[in-house]
Short mmCIF file of C-alpha atoms in Angstrom, two decimals:
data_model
loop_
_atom_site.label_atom_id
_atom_site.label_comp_id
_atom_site.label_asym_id
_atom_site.label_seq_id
_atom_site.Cartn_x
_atom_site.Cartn_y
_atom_site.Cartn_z
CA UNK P 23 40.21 -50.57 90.26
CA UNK P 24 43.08 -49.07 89.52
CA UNK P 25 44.37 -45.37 89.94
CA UNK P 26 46.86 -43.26 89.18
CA UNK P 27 49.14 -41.85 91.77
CA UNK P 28 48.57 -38.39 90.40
CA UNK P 29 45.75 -36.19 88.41
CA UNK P 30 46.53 -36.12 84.54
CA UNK P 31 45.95 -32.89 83.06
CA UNK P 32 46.04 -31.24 79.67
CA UNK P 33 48.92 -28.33 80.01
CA UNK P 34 49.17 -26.13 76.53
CA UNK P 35 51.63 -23.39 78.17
CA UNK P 36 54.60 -25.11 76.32
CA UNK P 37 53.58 -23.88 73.30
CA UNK P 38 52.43 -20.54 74.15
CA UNK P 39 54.17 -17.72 72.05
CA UNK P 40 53.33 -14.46 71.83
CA UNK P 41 51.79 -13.11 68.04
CA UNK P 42 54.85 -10.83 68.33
CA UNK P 43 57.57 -13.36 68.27
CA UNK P 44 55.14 -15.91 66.23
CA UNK P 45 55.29 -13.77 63.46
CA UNK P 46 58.89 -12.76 63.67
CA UNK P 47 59.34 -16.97 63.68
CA UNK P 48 57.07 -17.15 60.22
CA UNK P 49 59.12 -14.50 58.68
CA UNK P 50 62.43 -16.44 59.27
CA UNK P 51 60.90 -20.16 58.99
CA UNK P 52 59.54 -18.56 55.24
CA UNK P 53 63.26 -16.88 54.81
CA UNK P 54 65.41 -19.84 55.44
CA UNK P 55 62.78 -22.22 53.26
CA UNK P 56 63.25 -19.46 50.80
CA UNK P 57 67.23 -19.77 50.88
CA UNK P 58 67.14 -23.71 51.17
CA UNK P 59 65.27 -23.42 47.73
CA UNK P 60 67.69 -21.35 46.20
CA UNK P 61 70.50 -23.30 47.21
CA UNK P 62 69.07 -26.37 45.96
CA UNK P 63 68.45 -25.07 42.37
CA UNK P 64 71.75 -23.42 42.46
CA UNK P 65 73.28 -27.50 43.11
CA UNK P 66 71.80 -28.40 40.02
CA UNK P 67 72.36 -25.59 38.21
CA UNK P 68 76.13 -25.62 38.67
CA UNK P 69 76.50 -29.08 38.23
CA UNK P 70 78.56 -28.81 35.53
CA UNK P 71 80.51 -26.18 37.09
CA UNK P 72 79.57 -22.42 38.18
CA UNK P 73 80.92 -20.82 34.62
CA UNK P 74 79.33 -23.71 32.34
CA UNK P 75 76.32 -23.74 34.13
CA UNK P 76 75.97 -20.00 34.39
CA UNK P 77 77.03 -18.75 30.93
CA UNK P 78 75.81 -21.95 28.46
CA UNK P 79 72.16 -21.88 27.70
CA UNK P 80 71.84 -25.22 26.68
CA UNK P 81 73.53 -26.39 29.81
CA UNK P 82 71.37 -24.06 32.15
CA UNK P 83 68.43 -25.90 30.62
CA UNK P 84 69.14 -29.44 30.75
CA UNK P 85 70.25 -28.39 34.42
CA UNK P 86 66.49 -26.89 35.03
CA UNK P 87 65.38 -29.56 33.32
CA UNK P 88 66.92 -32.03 36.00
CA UNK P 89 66.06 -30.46 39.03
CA UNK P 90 62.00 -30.34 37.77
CA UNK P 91 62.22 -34.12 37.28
CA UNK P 92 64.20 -34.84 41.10
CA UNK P 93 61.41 -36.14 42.92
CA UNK P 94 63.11 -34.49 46.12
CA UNK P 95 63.55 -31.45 44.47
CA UNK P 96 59.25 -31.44 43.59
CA UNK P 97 58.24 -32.53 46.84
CA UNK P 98 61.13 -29.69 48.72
CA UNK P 99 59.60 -27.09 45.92
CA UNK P 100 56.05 -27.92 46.53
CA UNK P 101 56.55 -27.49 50.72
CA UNK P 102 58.70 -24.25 50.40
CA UNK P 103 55.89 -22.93 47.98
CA UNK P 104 53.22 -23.88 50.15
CA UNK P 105 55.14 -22.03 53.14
CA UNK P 106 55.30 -18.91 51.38
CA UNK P 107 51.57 -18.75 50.39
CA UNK P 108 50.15 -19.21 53.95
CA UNK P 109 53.52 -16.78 55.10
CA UNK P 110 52.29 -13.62 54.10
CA UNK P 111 48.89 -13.93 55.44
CA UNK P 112 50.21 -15.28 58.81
CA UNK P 113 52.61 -12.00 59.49
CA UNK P 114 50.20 -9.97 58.68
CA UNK P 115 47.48 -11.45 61.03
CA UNK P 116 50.24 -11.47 63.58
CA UNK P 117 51.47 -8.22 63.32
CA UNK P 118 48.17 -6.97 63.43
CA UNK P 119 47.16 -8.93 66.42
CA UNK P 120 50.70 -8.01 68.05
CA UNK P 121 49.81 -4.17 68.10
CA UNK P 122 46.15 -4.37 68.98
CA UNK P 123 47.56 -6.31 72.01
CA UNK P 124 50.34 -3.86 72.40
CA UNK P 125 47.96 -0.95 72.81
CA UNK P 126 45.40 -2.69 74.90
CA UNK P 127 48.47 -3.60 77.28
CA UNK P 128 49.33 0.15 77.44
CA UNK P 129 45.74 1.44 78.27
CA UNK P 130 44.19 -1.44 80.62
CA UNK P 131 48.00 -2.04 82.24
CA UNK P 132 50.38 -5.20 81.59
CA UNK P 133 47.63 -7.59 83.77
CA UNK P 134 44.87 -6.16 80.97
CA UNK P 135 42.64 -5.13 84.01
CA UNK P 136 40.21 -3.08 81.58
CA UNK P 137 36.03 -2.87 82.07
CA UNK P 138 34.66 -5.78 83.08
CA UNK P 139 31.42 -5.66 80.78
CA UNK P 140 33.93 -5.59 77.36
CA UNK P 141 35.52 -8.14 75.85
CA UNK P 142 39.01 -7.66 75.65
CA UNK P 143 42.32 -9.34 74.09
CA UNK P 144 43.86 -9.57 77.88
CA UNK P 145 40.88 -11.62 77.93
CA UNK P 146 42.03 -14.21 75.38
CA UNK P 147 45.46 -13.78 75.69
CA UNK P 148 46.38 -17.41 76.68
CA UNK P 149 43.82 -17.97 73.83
CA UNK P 150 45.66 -16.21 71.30
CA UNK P 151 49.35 -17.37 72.28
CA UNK P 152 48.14 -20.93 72.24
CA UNK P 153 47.24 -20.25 68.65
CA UNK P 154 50.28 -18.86 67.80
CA UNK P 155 52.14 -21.59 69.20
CA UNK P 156 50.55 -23.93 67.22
CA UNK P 157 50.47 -21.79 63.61
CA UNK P 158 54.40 -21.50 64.07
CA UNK P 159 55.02 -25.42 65.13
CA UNK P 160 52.68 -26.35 62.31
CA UNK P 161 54.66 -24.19 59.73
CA UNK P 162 57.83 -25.73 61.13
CA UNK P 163 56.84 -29.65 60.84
CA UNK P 164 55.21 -28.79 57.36
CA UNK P 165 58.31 -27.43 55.96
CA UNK P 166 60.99 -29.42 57.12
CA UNK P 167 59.27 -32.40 57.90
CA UNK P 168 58.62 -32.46 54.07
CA UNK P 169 62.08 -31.23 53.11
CA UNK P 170 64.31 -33.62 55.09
CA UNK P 171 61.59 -36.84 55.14
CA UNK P 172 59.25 -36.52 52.78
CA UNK P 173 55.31 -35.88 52.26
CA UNK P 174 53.81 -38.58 54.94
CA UNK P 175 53.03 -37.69 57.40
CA UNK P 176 54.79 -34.11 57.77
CA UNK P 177 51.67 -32.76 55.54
CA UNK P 178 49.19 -33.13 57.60
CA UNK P 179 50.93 -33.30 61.27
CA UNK P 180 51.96 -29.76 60.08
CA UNK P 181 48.49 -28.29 58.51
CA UNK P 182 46.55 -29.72 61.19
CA UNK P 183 48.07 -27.61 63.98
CA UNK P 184 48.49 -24.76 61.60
CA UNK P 185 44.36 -24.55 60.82
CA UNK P 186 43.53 -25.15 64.28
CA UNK P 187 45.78 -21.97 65.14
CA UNK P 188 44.14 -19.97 62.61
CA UNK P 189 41.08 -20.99 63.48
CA UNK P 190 41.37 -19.35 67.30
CA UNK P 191 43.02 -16.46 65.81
CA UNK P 192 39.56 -15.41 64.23
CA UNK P 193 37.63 -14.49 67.44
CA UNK P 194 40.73 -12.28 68.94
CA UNK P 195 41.03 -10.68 64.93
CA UNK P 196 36.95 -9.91 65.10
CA UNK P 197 37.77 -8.39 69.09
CA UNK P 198 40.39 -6.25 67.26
CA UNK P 199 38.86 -5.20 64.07
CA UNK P 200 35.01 -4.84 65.76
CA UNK P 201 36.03 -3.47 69.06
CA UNK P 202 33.94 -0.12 69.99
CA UNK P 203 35.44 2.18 72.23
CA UNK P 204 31.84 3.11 73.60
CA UNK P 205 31.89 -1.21 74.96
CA UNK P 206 34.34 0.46 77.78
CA UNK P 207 33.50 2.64 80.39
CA UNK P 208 34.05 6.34 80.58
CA UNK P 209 37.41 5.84 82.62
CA UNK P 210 39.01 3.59 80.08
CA UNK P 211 37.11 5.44 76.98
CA UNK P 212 39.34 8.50 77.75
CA UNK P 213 42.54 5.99 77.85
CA UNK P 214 42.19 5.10 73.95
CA UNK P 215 41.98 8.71 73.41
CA UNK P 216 45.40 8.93 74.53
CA UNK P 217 47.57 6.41 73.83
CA UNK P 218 50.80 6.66 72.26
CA UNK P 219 52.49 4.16 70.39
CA UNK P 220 55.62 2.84 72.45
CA UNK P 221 58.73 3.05 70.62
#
């Protein structure tokens, strides 16, 4: 039988990203879809050059009227649109997430050594930045596999990642939204009485 000169693992750490910079790469990702999109209508819109297309009405609506029939231009529209729904909801998980960790960081130390008996987001850290990893890379594929190739199979090789990255986010969201100071012990209780937001 044979075997394989060397052990085969599963290694995740290449797409590990903090929620910090992972929503910092939504916001931009959503941005530059945003400006793509504007820059495309703009094309059609000034297709019969900037002053025409600005200034005559009929002309700015048989130029609208092109650009919602370009099959490029629907299927560019729909992923940009997409994008910006799940967007908002993504930062603001992130951000969230990003100063929960932030402040656990500054009481239990940067190697989160907190109370053993609580459960912690130092805990599931490598947890949490595998899921980011994964929400941004999903975002990516979805938008600009869609934009620059078309619907299959950018659709789903970028939602799949992106719901399996939201869908680890929840336990480290319930740690930070459920967490009771009293789960710590007395030492560490008297830390999140006192901490200070870094600047």
């Amino acid at each position: 039988r044979y075997k394989l000169p060397c052990e085969v693992k599963m290694d995740f750490h290449w797409i590990e990203m903090t929620a910090g910079k992972a929503a910092l790469a939504i916001f931009v990702n959503a941005f530059a879809g945003k400006l793509y999109m504007t820059g495309l209508r703009a094309s059609f819109q000034m297709s019969d050059g900037i002053i025409k297309g600005i200034m005559s009405p009929n002309a700015f609506k048989a130029n609208a009227s092109k650009f919602e029939k370009d099959e490029d231009a629907k299927v560019a529209s729909k992923a940009q649109l997409n994008n910006a729904e799940y967007s908002g909801l993504l930062c603001a998980a992130l951000l969230f997430l990003h100063v929960a960790v932030q402040g656990e960081e500054q009481i239990c130390g940067p190697n989160f050594v907190c109370d053993g008996t609580a459960v912690t987001l130092g805990n599931m850290n490598s947890q949490i930045e595998t899921a980011c990893g994964l929400i941004v890379l999903g975002s990516l594929v979805h938008l600009w596999g869609q934009i620059l190739v078309g619907p299959f199979p950018f659709q789903t090789l970028g939602g799949l990642p992106r719901y399996i990255g939201m869908f680890m986010l929840v336990p480290a969201l319930q740690v930070a939204t459920m967490r009771n100071v009293k789960q710590f012990s007395p030492e560490y209780q008297s830390k999140f009485a006192t901490v200070t937001v870094p600047e």
